[in-house]
Coordinates of C-alpha atoms in Angstrom, one line a residue:
Chain A
X1 CA -53.6 16.4 2.3
X2 CA -53.2 13.5 4.9
X3 CA -49.1 12.3 5.3
X4 CA -47.6 10.0 7.1
X5 CA -44.6 8.2 8.0
X6 CA -43.9 4.5 7.6
X7 CA -40.4 3.3 9.2
X8 CA -39.1 -0.7 8.9
X9 CA -35.6 -0.7 11.2
X10 CA -33.3 -2.7 10.2
X11 CA -34.4 -4.0 6.0
X12 CA -32.3 -2.6 3.9
X13 CA -32.3 -2.3 -0.1
X14 CA -31.1 -0.9 -3.1
X15 CA -31.7 2.4 -4.3
X16 CA -33.2 0.7 -7.9
X17 CA -35.3 -1.5 -6.0
X18 CA -36.8 1.5 -3.3
X19 CA -37.7 3.4 -7.2
X20 CA -40.2 0.7 -8.1
X21 CA -41.4 0.8 -4.9
X22 CA -41.9 4.7 -5.6
X23 CA -43.4 4.3 -7.6
X24 CA -45.9 1.3 -6.8
X25 CA -46.8 3.6 -4.5
X26 CA -47.3 6.6 -6.7
X27 CA -49.7 5.2 -9.0
X28 CA -52.2 3.7 -6.1
X29 CA -55.5 6.0 -5.7
X30 CA -55.5 8.8 -3.9
X31 CA -51.2 9.1 -4.1
X32 CA -49.9 12.8 -4.3
X33 CA -46.3 12.2 -3.3
X34 CA -43.9 9.9 -1.8
X35 CA -40.7 9.2 -1.0
X36 CA -38.9 5.6 -0.4
X37 CA -35.3 6.1 0.8
X38 CA -33.4 4.8 3.7
X39 CA -32.3 6.9 6.8
X40 CA -29.5 8.3 5.5
X41 CA -27.8 11.4 6.4
X42 CA -28.4 12.4 2.6
X43 CA -32.1 10.9 2.5
X44 CA -33.0 12.5 5.5
X45 CA -32.5 15.9 4.6
X46 CA -33.9 14.9 1.5
X47 CA -37.7 14.4 2.8
X48 CA -37.2 17.9 5.5
X49 CA -37.2 19.4 2.0
X50 CA -40.5 17.3 0.7
X51 CA -41.8 18.4 4.0
X52 CA -41.6 15.1 5.7
X53 CA -39.9 15.6 9.8
X54 CA -41.3 13.8 12.7
X55 CA -39.4 11.6 15.0
X56 CA -39.2 8.7 13.5
X57 CA -37.3 10.3 10.3
X58 CA -34.5 11.5 13.1
X59 CA -33.9 8.8 14.3
X60 CA -33.6 6.4 11.3
X61 CA -29.8 5.0 10.5
X62 CA -28.9 3.7 6.9
X63 CA -30.1 0.4 8.1
X64 CA -34.0 1.5 8.5
X65 CA -36.3 2.0 5.4
X66 CA -38.5 5.0 5.4
X67 CA -41.7 5.9 3.3
X68 CA -43.4 9.0 3.8
X69 CA -47.0 9.3 1.9
X70 CA -49.2 12.5 1.5
X71 CA -52.3 11.4 0.3
X72 CA -56.3 12.6 -0.6
X73 CA -57.5 11.0 1.9
X74 CA -56.5 8.6 5.4
X75 CA -57.7 5.4 3.5
X76 CA -55.5 5.6 0.0
X77 CA -52.2 6.0 3.0
X78 CA -54.3 2.7 4.6
X79 CA -54.1 1.1 1.7
X80 CA -50.5 1.5 1.0
X81 CA -48.9 0.3 4.5
X82 CA -51.7 -2.9 3.6
X83 CA -50.4 -3.5 0.2
X84 CA -46.8 -3.1 1.7
X85 CA -45.5 -5.6 2.7
X86 CA -46.2 -7.7 0.0
X87 CA -44.8 -5.5 -1.8
X88 CA -41.3 -6.0 0.0
X89 CA -41.8 -9.2 0.5
X90 CA -40.4 -10.4 -3.6
X91 CA -37.2 -8.7 -2.8
X92 CA -36.5 -9.1 1.1
X93 CA -36.5 -13.4 0.0
X94 CA -34.1 -12.7 -2.3
X95 CA -31.8 -10.9 -0.5
X96 CA -32.3 -13.9 2.6
X97 CA -30.5 -15.8 0.0
X98 CA -27.7 -14.3 0.0
X99 CA -25.3 -15.6 3.2
X100 CA -22.1 -13.1 2.5
X101 CA -22.7 -10.2 4.1
X102 CA -19.6 -9.0 3.2
X103 CA -16.6 -7.8 0.9
X104 CA -14.2 -10.3 3.2
X105 CA -16.5 -13.2 3.0
X106 CA -17.6 -13.1 -1.0
X107 CA -13.3 -12.4 -0.9
X108 CA -13.6 -16.2 1.2
X109 CA -15.7 -17.0 -0.9
X110 CA -14.1 -17.1 -3.9
X111 CA -10.3 -15.7 -4.1
X112 CA -11.0 -15.7 -7.5
X113 CA -12.7 -12.5 -8.0
X114 CA -10.3 -9.9 -10.1
X115 CA -14.1 -7.3 -10.4
X116 CA -15.7 -5.2 -7.2
X117 CA -18.9 -3.5 -9.0
X118 CA -19.7 -1.1 -5.9
X119 CA -23.2 0.7 -6.8
X120 CA -23.9 1.4 -2.9
X121 CA -24.4 4.6 -1.1
X122 CA -21.7 6.9 -2.0
X123 CA -21.0 7.8 1.6
X124 CA -19.4 4.1 2.0
X125 CA -18.2 3.7 -1.2
X126 CA -15.3 5.4 -0.7
X127 CA -14.2 2.3 2.4
X128 CA -15.1 -0.9 0.5
X129 CA -13.4 0.6 -2.7
X130 CA -10.1 0.7 -0.4
X131 CA -11.0 -1.9 0.9
X132 CA -11.4 -4.2 -2.2
X133 CA -8.0 -2.2 -3.6
X134 CA -5.5 -3.9 -1.2
X135 CA -7.1 -7.4 -2.0
X136 CA -6.1 -6.4 -4.9
X137 CA -9.6 -6.6 -6.5
X138 CA -10.3 -4.3 -9.9
X139 CA -13.2 -1.4 -8.7
X140 CA -16.2 -0.5 -10.5
X141 CA -17.5 2.3 -8.9
X142 CA -20.9 3.6 -10.1
X143 CA -21.3 4.5 -7.4
X144 CA -21.5 9.3 -7.2
X145 CA -21.3 12.1 -4.6
X146 CA -17.2 9.9 -3.2
X147 CA -15.1 12.8 -2.3
X148 CA -12.4 14.4 -5.0
X149 CA -9.7 13.6 -2.3
X150 CA -11.5 10.3 -1.7
X151 CA -11.3 9.8 -5.8
X152 CA -7.6 10.8 -5.8
X153 CA -6.5 8.7 -3.1
X154 CA -8.5 5.3 -4.4
X155 CA -6.9 5.7 -7.6
X156 CA -3.2 6.9 -5.9
X157 CA -3.4 3.8 -3.8
X158 CA -4.9 1.3 -7.5
X159 CA -1.6 3.2 -9.0
X160 CA 0.3 1.6 -6.2
X161 CA -1.4 -1.7 -6.8
X162 CA -1.4 -1.6 -10.5
X163 CA -4.6 -2.0 -10.4
X164 CA -7.9 0.0 -12.4
X165 CA -10.1 2.5 -10.3
X166 CA -13.3 3.2 -13.0
X167 CA -15.3 5.4 -11.4
X168 CA -16.4 7.6 -9.4
X169 CA -19.8 7.9 -11.3
X170 CA -18.4 5.6 -13.6
X171 CA -21.7 3.9 -16.1
X172 CA -20.4 2.0 -18.1
X173 CA -17.8 0.0 -18.9
X174 CA -16.9 -2.7 -21.5
X175 CA -13.8 -5.2 -20.4
X176 CA -13.5 -7.7 -23.0
X177 CA -17.0 -8.1 -24.6
X178 CA -18.3 -7.8 -20.9
X179 CA -20.9 -5.0 -19.9
X180 CA -20.2 -3.4 -16.7
X181 CA -23.6 -0.8 -15.5
X182 CA -25.4 0.8 -18.2
X183 CA -23.3 -0.5 -21.4
X184 CA -24.6 -2.6 -24.5
X185 CA -23.8 -5.2 -26.0
X186 CA -21.4 -4.7 -29.1
X187 CA -19.3 -6.9 -31.1
X188 CA -15.7 -7.9 -29.8
X189 CA -13.3 -6.2 -32.4
X190 CA -9.8 -4.2 -32.5
X191 CA -10.7 -0.3 -31.4
X192 CA -9.9 0.8 -27.3
X193 CA -11.4 2.9 -25.8
X194 CA -11.4 5.3 -22.8
X195 CA -14.5 7.0 -21.2
X196 CA -15.3 9.8 -19.4
X197 CA -19.4 9.8 -20.2
X198 CA -20.5 6.8 -19.7
X199 CA -23.1 7.8 -22.5
X200 CA -20.5 9.2 -24.2
X201 CA -18.9 5.6 -23.8
X202 CA -22.5 3.4 -24.5
X203 CA -23.3 5.9 -28.2
X204 CA -19.4 4.9 -29.5
X205 CA -19.5 1.3 -28.5
X206 CA -22.5 1.1 -31.0
X207 CA -21.9 3.1 -33.2
X208 CA -19.2 1.0 -33.5
X209 CA -21.4 -1.6 -33.3
X210 CA -24.1 -0.3 -35.3
X211 CA -20.9 -0.1 -38.8
X212 CA -19.3 -3.3 -38.4
X213 CA -16.9 -3.3 -36.4
X214 CA -15.9 -4.1 -32.8
X215 CA -14.7 -3.3 -29.1
X216 CA -11.5 -4.6 -27.9
X217 CA -12.1 -2.9 -24.1
X218 CA -14.1 0.0 -23.8
X219 CA -12.8 1.4 -20.1
X220 CA -15.4 4.5 -18.0
X221 CA -12.2 6.7 -15.8
X222 CA -15.1 8.7 -14.0
X223 CA -15.6 12.9 -15.4
X224 CA -13.5 14.1 -13.2
X225 CA -10.9 11.7 -13.8
X226 CA -8.3 14.3 -16.6
X227 CA -9.5 17.2 -14.1
X228 CA -6.0 19.3 -12.8
X229 CA -7.7 17.6 -9.6
X230 CA -6.7 13.9 -10.2
X231 CA -4.1 14.0 -13.4
X232 CA -5.4 11.5 -15.4
X233 CA -5.2 8.5 -13.1
X234 CA -6.8 5.8 -14.7
X235 CA -6.7 7.4 -18.6
X236 CA -3.0 6.8 -17.8
X237 CA -3.4 3.6 -16.3
X238 CA -5.9 2.6 -19.0
X239 CA -4.1 3.2 -21.1
X240 CA -0.6 1.1 -20.3
X241 CA -3.3 -1.3 -20.4
X242 CA -4.5 -0.7 -24.0
X243 CA -1.1 0.0 -25.4
X244 CA -0.2 -3.7 -24.0
X245 CA -3.1 -5.5 -25.2
X246 CA -2.7 -7.4 -28.5
X247 CA -6.6 -7.4 -29.6
X248 CA -6.4 -3.4 -29.4
X249 CA -5.4 -1.4 -32.3
X250 CA -6.2 1.8 -32.1
X251 CA -7.0 4.0 -28.6
X252 CA -9.9 6.6 -28.5
X253 CA -10.2 9.0 -25.5
X254 CA -12.9 10.5 -25.2
X255 CA -14.3 13.1 -22.7
X256 CA -14.7 17.4 -21.7
X257 CA -11.8 19.7 -22.7
X258 CA -8.2 17.8 -19.9
X259 CA -7.0 20.5 -17.5
X260 CA -4.4 21.9 -18.4
X261 CA -1.3 20.0 -16.6
X262 CA -3.2 16.6 -17.4
X263 CA -3.4 17.4 -21.1
X264 CA -0.1 18.2 -20.9
X265 CA 1.0 15.1 -18.9
X266 CA -1.7 12.9 -21.4
X267 CA 0.7 14.3 -24.5
X268 CA 4.0 13.3 -23.3
X269 CA 2.8 9.5 -22.0
X270 CA 1.2 10.1 -26.1
X271 CA 3.8 10.9 -27.6
X272 CA 5.4 6.7 -25.9
X273 CA 2.7 5.1 -27.6
X274 CA 2.8 2.8 -30.2
X275 CA -0.6 2.3 -31.6
X276 CA -2.6 5.7 -33.3
X277 CA -4.2 7.4 -30.8
X278 CA -7.4 9.9 -31.3
X279 CA -8.8 12.5 -28.7
X280 CA -12.5 13.6 -28.7
X281 CA -12.3 16.8 -25.5
X282 CA -16.5 17.9 -26.5
X283 CA -16.3 21.6 -26.1
X284 CA -12.5 21.9 -26.6
X285 CA -11.9 24.7 -28.2
X286 CA -9.2 26.2 -30.1
X287 CA -5.6 23.2 -30.8
X288 CA -5.3 21.4 -28.4
X289 CA -1.7 20.1 -27.4
X290 CA -0.6 17.2 -29.5
X291 CA -3.1 17.4 -31.2
X292 CA -2.1 16.2 -35.5
X293 CA 1.0 14.8 -34.5
X294 CA 0.6 12.9 -31.7
X295 CA -2.8 12.1 -31.8
X296 CA -5.5 13.2 -34.7
X297 CA -8.2 14.8 -32.9
X298 CA -12.1 14.5 -33.0
X299 CA -14.8 16.9 -32.1
X300 CA -17.6 14.9 -32.0
X301 CA -18.8 11.5 -30.8
X302 CA -19.2 10.5 -34.4
X303 CA -16.2 11.5 -35.9
X304 CA -13.8 9.4 -33.3
X305 CA -15.5 6.8 -34.4
X306 CA -15.4 7.5 -38.2
X307 CA -11.1 7.8 -37.3
X308 CA -11.3 4.5 -35.4
X309 CA -12.4 2.6 -38.4
X310 CA -10.4 4.3 -40.3
X311 CA -6.8 3.6 -38.5
X312 CA -7.9 -0.6 -38.0
X313 CA -8.3 -0.2 -42.2
X314 CA -12.3 0.0 -42.3
X315 CA -15.5 1.1 -44.1
X316 CA -17.3 3.8 -42.0
X317 CA -21.2 4.6 -43.2
X318 CA -23.6 5.7 -40.8
X319 CA -26.0 4.7 -42.7
X320 CA -25.7 0.6 -41.6
X321 CA -28.4 -0.2 -38.9
X322 CA -30.3 0.9 -37.4
X323 CA -31.7 2.2 -40.1
X324 CA -32.8 5.9 -40.2
X325 CA -35.9 6.5 -40.4
X326 CA -36.7 9.9 -41.6
X327 CA -41.0 11.2 -41.6
X328 CA -41.9 12.0 -45.2
X329 CA -44.2 14.9 -43.7
X330 CA -44.5 18.1 -44.5
X331 CA -44.5 20.4 -41.2
X332 CA -45.9 23.6 -40.4
X333 CA -45.2 25.7 -37.6
X334 CA -46.7 28.7 -37.3
X335 CA -45.5 32.5 -36.9
X336 CA -44.6 31.9 -33.6
X337 CA -43.2 28.8 -32.9
X338 CA -39.1 29.0 -33.3
X339 CA -37.8 27.4 -30.2
X340 CA -35.8 23.6 -29.8
X341 CA -36.5 22.3 -26.8
X342 CA -33.9 19.0 -26.0
X343 CA -35.2 16.5 -23.3
X344 CA -31.5 14.8 -22.6
X345 CA -31.6 11.9 -20.5
X346 CA -28.1 11.6 -21.7
X347 CA -25.7 13.9 -20.1
X348 CA -23.0 13.6 -23.0
X349 CA -25.6 14.3 -25.0
X350 CA -27.1 17.3 -24.0
X351 CA -23.7 17.9 -24.2
X352 CA -22.9 17.2 -27.0
X353 CA -25.8 19.0 -28.8
X354 CA -24.8 22.1 -27.4
X355 CA -21.3 21.6 -28.4
X356 CA -22.7 21.5 -32.5
X357 CA -24.6 24.4 -32.8
X358 CA -22.9 27.0 -30.4
X359 CA -20.7 26.1 -34.0
X360 CA -23.4 26.3 -35.5
X361 CA -24.4 29.6 -34.7
X362 CA -26.8 28.4 -32.1
X363 CA -27.2 29.9 -28.5
X364 CA -28.4 27.3 -25.9
X365 CA -29.4 27.6 -22.5
X366 CA -29.4 24.5 -20.4
X367 CA -29.3 23.2 -16.8
X368 CA -25.8 21.9 -17.8
X369 CA -24.4 24.4 -20.3
X370 CA -20.8 24.6 -22.5
X371 CA -20.2 28.0 -21.3
X372 CA -21.6 29.8 -17.4
X373 CA -23.5 32.6 -18.6
X374 CA -26.3 30.2 -20.5
X375 CA -26.5 28.2 -17.3
X376 CA -30.9 28.4 -16.5
X377 CA -32.1 30.2 -14.4
X378 CA -33.8 27.6 -13.5
X379 CA -34.0 23.6 -14.1
X380 CA -37.4 23.6 -14.7
X381 CA -37.9 27.3 -16.2
X382 CA -36.9 27.0 -20.2
X383 CA -36.0 29.9 -22.3
X384 CA -35.6 30.2 -25.6
X385 CA -33.9 27.5 -27.5
X386 CA -32.8 25.3 -24.7
X387 CA -31.9 21.4 -23.5
X388 CA -32.5 19.8 -20.3
X389 CA -30.3 17.0 -18.9
X390 CA -32.8 15.3 -17.0
X391 CA -30.0 13.3 -15.0
X392 CA -28.7 16.5 -13.8
X393 CA -28.9 16.5 -9.9
X394 CA -31.9 18.6 -9.7
X395 CA -34.1 15.4 -11.0
X396 CA -32.5 13.3 -9.7
X397 CA -33.2 13.8 -5.2
X398 CA -35.2 10.5 -4.6
X399 CA -35.6 9.4 -8.1
X400 CA -34.9 7.0 -11.0
X401 CA -32.5 8.3 -13.3
X402 CA -33.9 8.8 -16.4
X403 CA -32.5 6.2 -18.1
X404 CA -34.0 3.9 -15.8
X405 CA -37.6 5.9 -15.5
X406 CA -38.7 7.9 -17.7
X407 CA -41.6 9.6 -15.9
X408 CA -39.4 13.3 -15.2
X409 CA -38.8 13.3 -19.4
X410 CA -42.2 12.5 -19.8
X411 CA -43.9 15.8 -17.4
X412 CA -41.0 17.8 -19.0
X413 CA -42.4 17.3 -23.2
X414 CA -45.4 18.1 -22.2
X415 CA -44.6 20.8 -20.0
X416 CA -42.7 22.5 -23.4
X417 CA -45.1 21.4 -25.9
X418 CA -47.8 23.5 -23.4
X419 CA -45.1 27.2 -24.9
X420 CA -46.6 28.5 -27.6
X421 CA -42.8 29.1 -29.2
X422 CA -41.7 25.6 -28.9
X423 CA -41.2 23.9 -32.8
X424 CA -38.6 21.0 -32.4
X425 CA -38.1 19.0 -29.3
X426 CA -34.7 16.6 -29.2
X427 CA -34.9 13.9 -27.5
X428 CA -32.0 10.7 -26.9
X429 CA -33.1 6.9 -26.2
X430 CA -30.5 4.6 -24.5
X431 CA -30.7 1.0 -24.1
X432 CA -28.2 -1.6 -22.6
X433 CA -27.7 -3.8 -19.5
X434 CA -29.1 -2.0 -17.1
X435 CA -31.4 0.8 -18.6
X436 CA -35.3 0.5 -19.0
X437 CA -36.4 -1.9 -20.6
X438 CA -39.2 -0.3 -22.3
X439 CA -37.5 4.0 -22.6
X440 CA -39.6 4.6 -25.9
X441 CA -42.5 3.3 -24.5
X442 CA -42.2 5.2 -21.5
X443 CA -42.6 8.7 -23.6
X444 CA -44.6 7.0 -26.1
X445 CA -48.5 8.7 -24.7
X446 CA -46.4 11.5 -23.6
X447 CA -45.0 12.2 -27.1
X448 CA -49.1 12.0 -28.2
X449 CA -49.7 14.1 -25.0
X450 CA -47.8 16.6 -26.6
X451 CA -48.5 16.7 -30.5
X452 CA -52.4 17.3 -29.8
X453 CA -51.8 20.1 -26.9
X454 CA -50.2 21.7 -30.0
X455 CA -52.5 20.7 -32.9
X456 CA -55.6 21.6 -30.8
X457 CA -54.0 25.2 -30.6
X458 CA -53.0 24.7 -34.3
X459 CA -49.5 24.2 -34.6
X460 CA -47.2 21.5 -35.4
X461 CA -44.7 19.9 -32.8
X462 CA -41.6 18.1 -34.4
X463 CA -40.0 15.2 -32.7
X464 CA -36.6 14.2 -33.4
X465 CA -35.0 11.7 -31.9
X466 CA -31.6 9.7 -31.6
X467 CA -31.5 6.0 -30.6
X468 CA -28.5 4.0 -28.5
X469 CA -28.0 1.0 -28.8
X470 CA -27.8 -2.4 -31.0
X471 CA -29.8 -5.6 -32.6
X472 CA -28.4 -7.7 -28.9
X473 CA -29.7 -5.0 -26.6
X474 CA -32.1 -6.7 -24.2
X475 CA -34.9 -4.0 -25.3
X476 CA -35.2 -5.2 -29.1
X477 CA -33.6 -2.1 -31.0
X478 CA -36.2 -2.3 -34.1
X479 CA -39.5 -2.4 -32.1
X480 CA -38.7 0.4 -29.9
X481 CA -37.5 3.0 -33.9
X482 CA -40.6 0.9 -34.4
X483 CA -43.2 2.2 -31.6
X484 CA -40.7 5.8 -32.6
X485 CA -42.0 5.6 -36.0
X486 CA -45.5 5.1 -35.3
X487 CA -45.9 8.7 -33.7
X488 CA -44.1 9.8 -36.2
X489 CA -40.8 11.2 -34.6
X490 CA -37.9 11.4 -37.3
X491 CA -34.9 9.0 -35.8
X492 CA -31.3 8.8 -35.7
X493 CA -29.1 6.3 -35.2
X494 CA -26.3 9.0 -33.7
X495 CA -27.0 11.8 -31.3
X496 CA -25.0 14.2 -34.3
X497 CA -26.8 13.3 -36.9
X498 CA -29.9 13.7 -34.6
X499 CA -29.0 17.4 -34.0
X500 CA -27.9 18.0 -38.0
X501 CA -31.6 17.6 -39.0
X502 CA -32.6 19.8 -36.4
X503 CA -30.2 22.7 -37.4
X504 CA -31.2 22.3 -40.5
X505 CA -35.1 22.4 -39.5
X506 CA -34.2 25.6 -37.5
X507 CA -32.0 27.4 -40.5
X508 CA -35.6 27.0 -42.6
X509 CA -37.8 28.0 -39.3
X510 CA -35.7 31.4 -39.2
X511 CA -36.3 31.6 -42.8
X512 CA -40.1 31.1 -43.0
Chain B
X1 CA 11.0 -2.0 -9.7
X2 CA 9.2 -4.2 -11.8
X3 CA 5.7 -3.8 -10.5
X4 CA 3.6 -7.0 -11.6
X5 CA 1.4 -6.3 -14.7
X6 CA -2.6 -6.1 -14.5
X7 CA -4.0 -9.1 -15.4
X8 CA -7.6 -7.9 -16.2
X9 CA -8.1 -8.1 -19.6
X10 CA -6.3 -11.7 -19.9
X11 CA -8.5 -13.7 -17.4
X12 CA -12.5 -13.9 -17.7
X13 CA -14.6 -11.4 -15.3
X14 CA -14.6 -13.0 -12.3
X15 CA -16.8 -9.8 -10.6
X16 CA -17.9 -9.4 -6.7
X17 CA -21.6 -6.9 -6.3
X18 CA -22.3 -5.0 -3.7
X19 CA -24.8 -2.7 -4.4
X20 CA -27.1 -2.7 -7.1
X21 CA -29.4 -7.2 -7.6
X22 CA -30.1 -5.6 -11.3
X23 CA -26.3 -5.4 -11.6
X24 CA -25.4 -8.5 -10.7
X25 CA -28.0 -9.9 -12.7
X26 CA -27.2 -8.0 -15.7
X27 CA -23.6 -9.3 -15.7
X28 CA -24.8 -13.3 -15.1
X29 CA -26.9 -12.9 -18.1
X30 CA -23.7 -12.4 -19.5
X31 CA -22.3 -15.4 -18.4
X32 CA -20.1 -13.8 -15.7
X33 CA -20.0 -15.6 -12.9
X34 CA -20.8 -12.9 -10.0
X35 CA -20.2 -13.2 -5.9
X36 CA -23.2 -11.0 -4.7
X37 CA -23.0 -9.2 -1.4
X38 CA -26.1 -8.7 0.9
X39 CA -24.7 -5.6 1.7
X40 CA -25.6 -3.3 4.6
X41 CA -24.6 -0.1 5.7
X42 CA -21.3 -1.1 8.3
X43 CA -21.7 -0.2 11.8
X44 CA -25.4 0.4 11.3
X45 CA -24.8 3.7 8.8
X46 CA -22.6 5.7 11.6
X47 CA -20.0 7.3 9.6
X48 CA -17.6 7.5 12.5
X49 CA -18.1 4.6 14.1
X50 CA -17.3 3.0 10.6
X51 CA -14.0 4.7 10.5
X52 CA -12.9 3.5 13.2
X53 CA -13.8 0.6 13.1
X54 CA -11.2 0.3 10.1
X55 CA -8.5 2.1 12.2
X56 CA -8.6 -1.2 13.9
X57 CA -8.9 -3.7 11.8

């Protein structure tokens, strides 16, 4: 194997663009491994873990581009070197056109700006967010790797200035019908949402839209907001905003279970709100303070959607668009096939699916488990029934999120299909702004290969999928559903519906 | 003391984009005015230097 490292001084690119360059390199003949990263301290550690280390890397700064390549011949590496400038030049010319180099200059350019969207590396994000707040801007903070201390101080500053900090690690928000980050094209309406998780926000808003209703605003808070470390500062600020908003007729709070102190604080605040409130705390066990009196409790997202539509006097029907496609085929599992494997792009889908299956009496192992004792020894090694959150940091080192690129999920699907004990593979597909333009297309080959592997060994694997999207999304939902249908996948319009169908099959398996 | 109300839902969004170019593009698709920043790590990415500059400014 031949290794080489290319350093380009003072050339900064965003991470999504660099991942697209990495994908290009990986598709070239003779390339075994590559990493295309800025030379930040964290990235240098990643390169070291991947086996790349030399003086060039050691001396690189966060402003320098590093391209590390391993190939089977010097020619394979040289070919990359020859093409690299051309591949990079596309974005370089675009960047050169942007004269604004700082937040300060951007505000000078348009003093009416009222929001900043921050998706830069986490180590620099808190400073920019802080500066934004002092300039009176609301913050959509997509960046992760922001410390909990920084999160708290940013949210305290926002509280003082009466501004909103959505995040850190906020995947999605919808403000006045405008989708920020990963979000879907949903109609405006009277249901307001406050959500800790990006894919949870997407599932809820898509289901409301697909049932024929609309969203006033869906405010993302970041996953740690309702922890006792943060005390729900963004959730409380969002409650204030939605309470005053005339369009919002019902408010839904969607999150993992809040911290004990924060839940009490939240309950106290909910008591004074004049609008109906629905609390959906996925994974919460037992009675929650205030349920039934202060707020109506939903256990899963579908139920929260149902209750919200009910509160505005509507009628919820899950079977509206997109249509559910049940494949009318007889399934022939062999006697050794007994396990379910979930390979998820969305963290909330992995989590909610575990909750529903656990409640139905199944034990699910995961890299993101409900209970510590169900944690996989290694994310790559499935055991019994396993759900993998492919958006876990473990899979994201130097690689795109599975919502942007399905290549890691494709590999895992094939790996699961090789296990003779696997009967069912459960998937999720997420459409919308900033997601992959062809999430199903990226996995079709892997699904067909997985089926082929099983058939060649006299087995059959049943694929079940949920699709999170709307008819307004850029990916064309009908086309995505058709692709799934054509390769024999049973499709549902929500994660929960797909899981309930899976449970039915598992029960048949156990009795068979 | 009365705090001024957050006007975020009462006026059109005008967004400054720091980071992923796709985020800016997808906002523009939704007819949102976006001010793009050609962001680079300040002070050559030297965290200590950034903290020092922040204190000075």
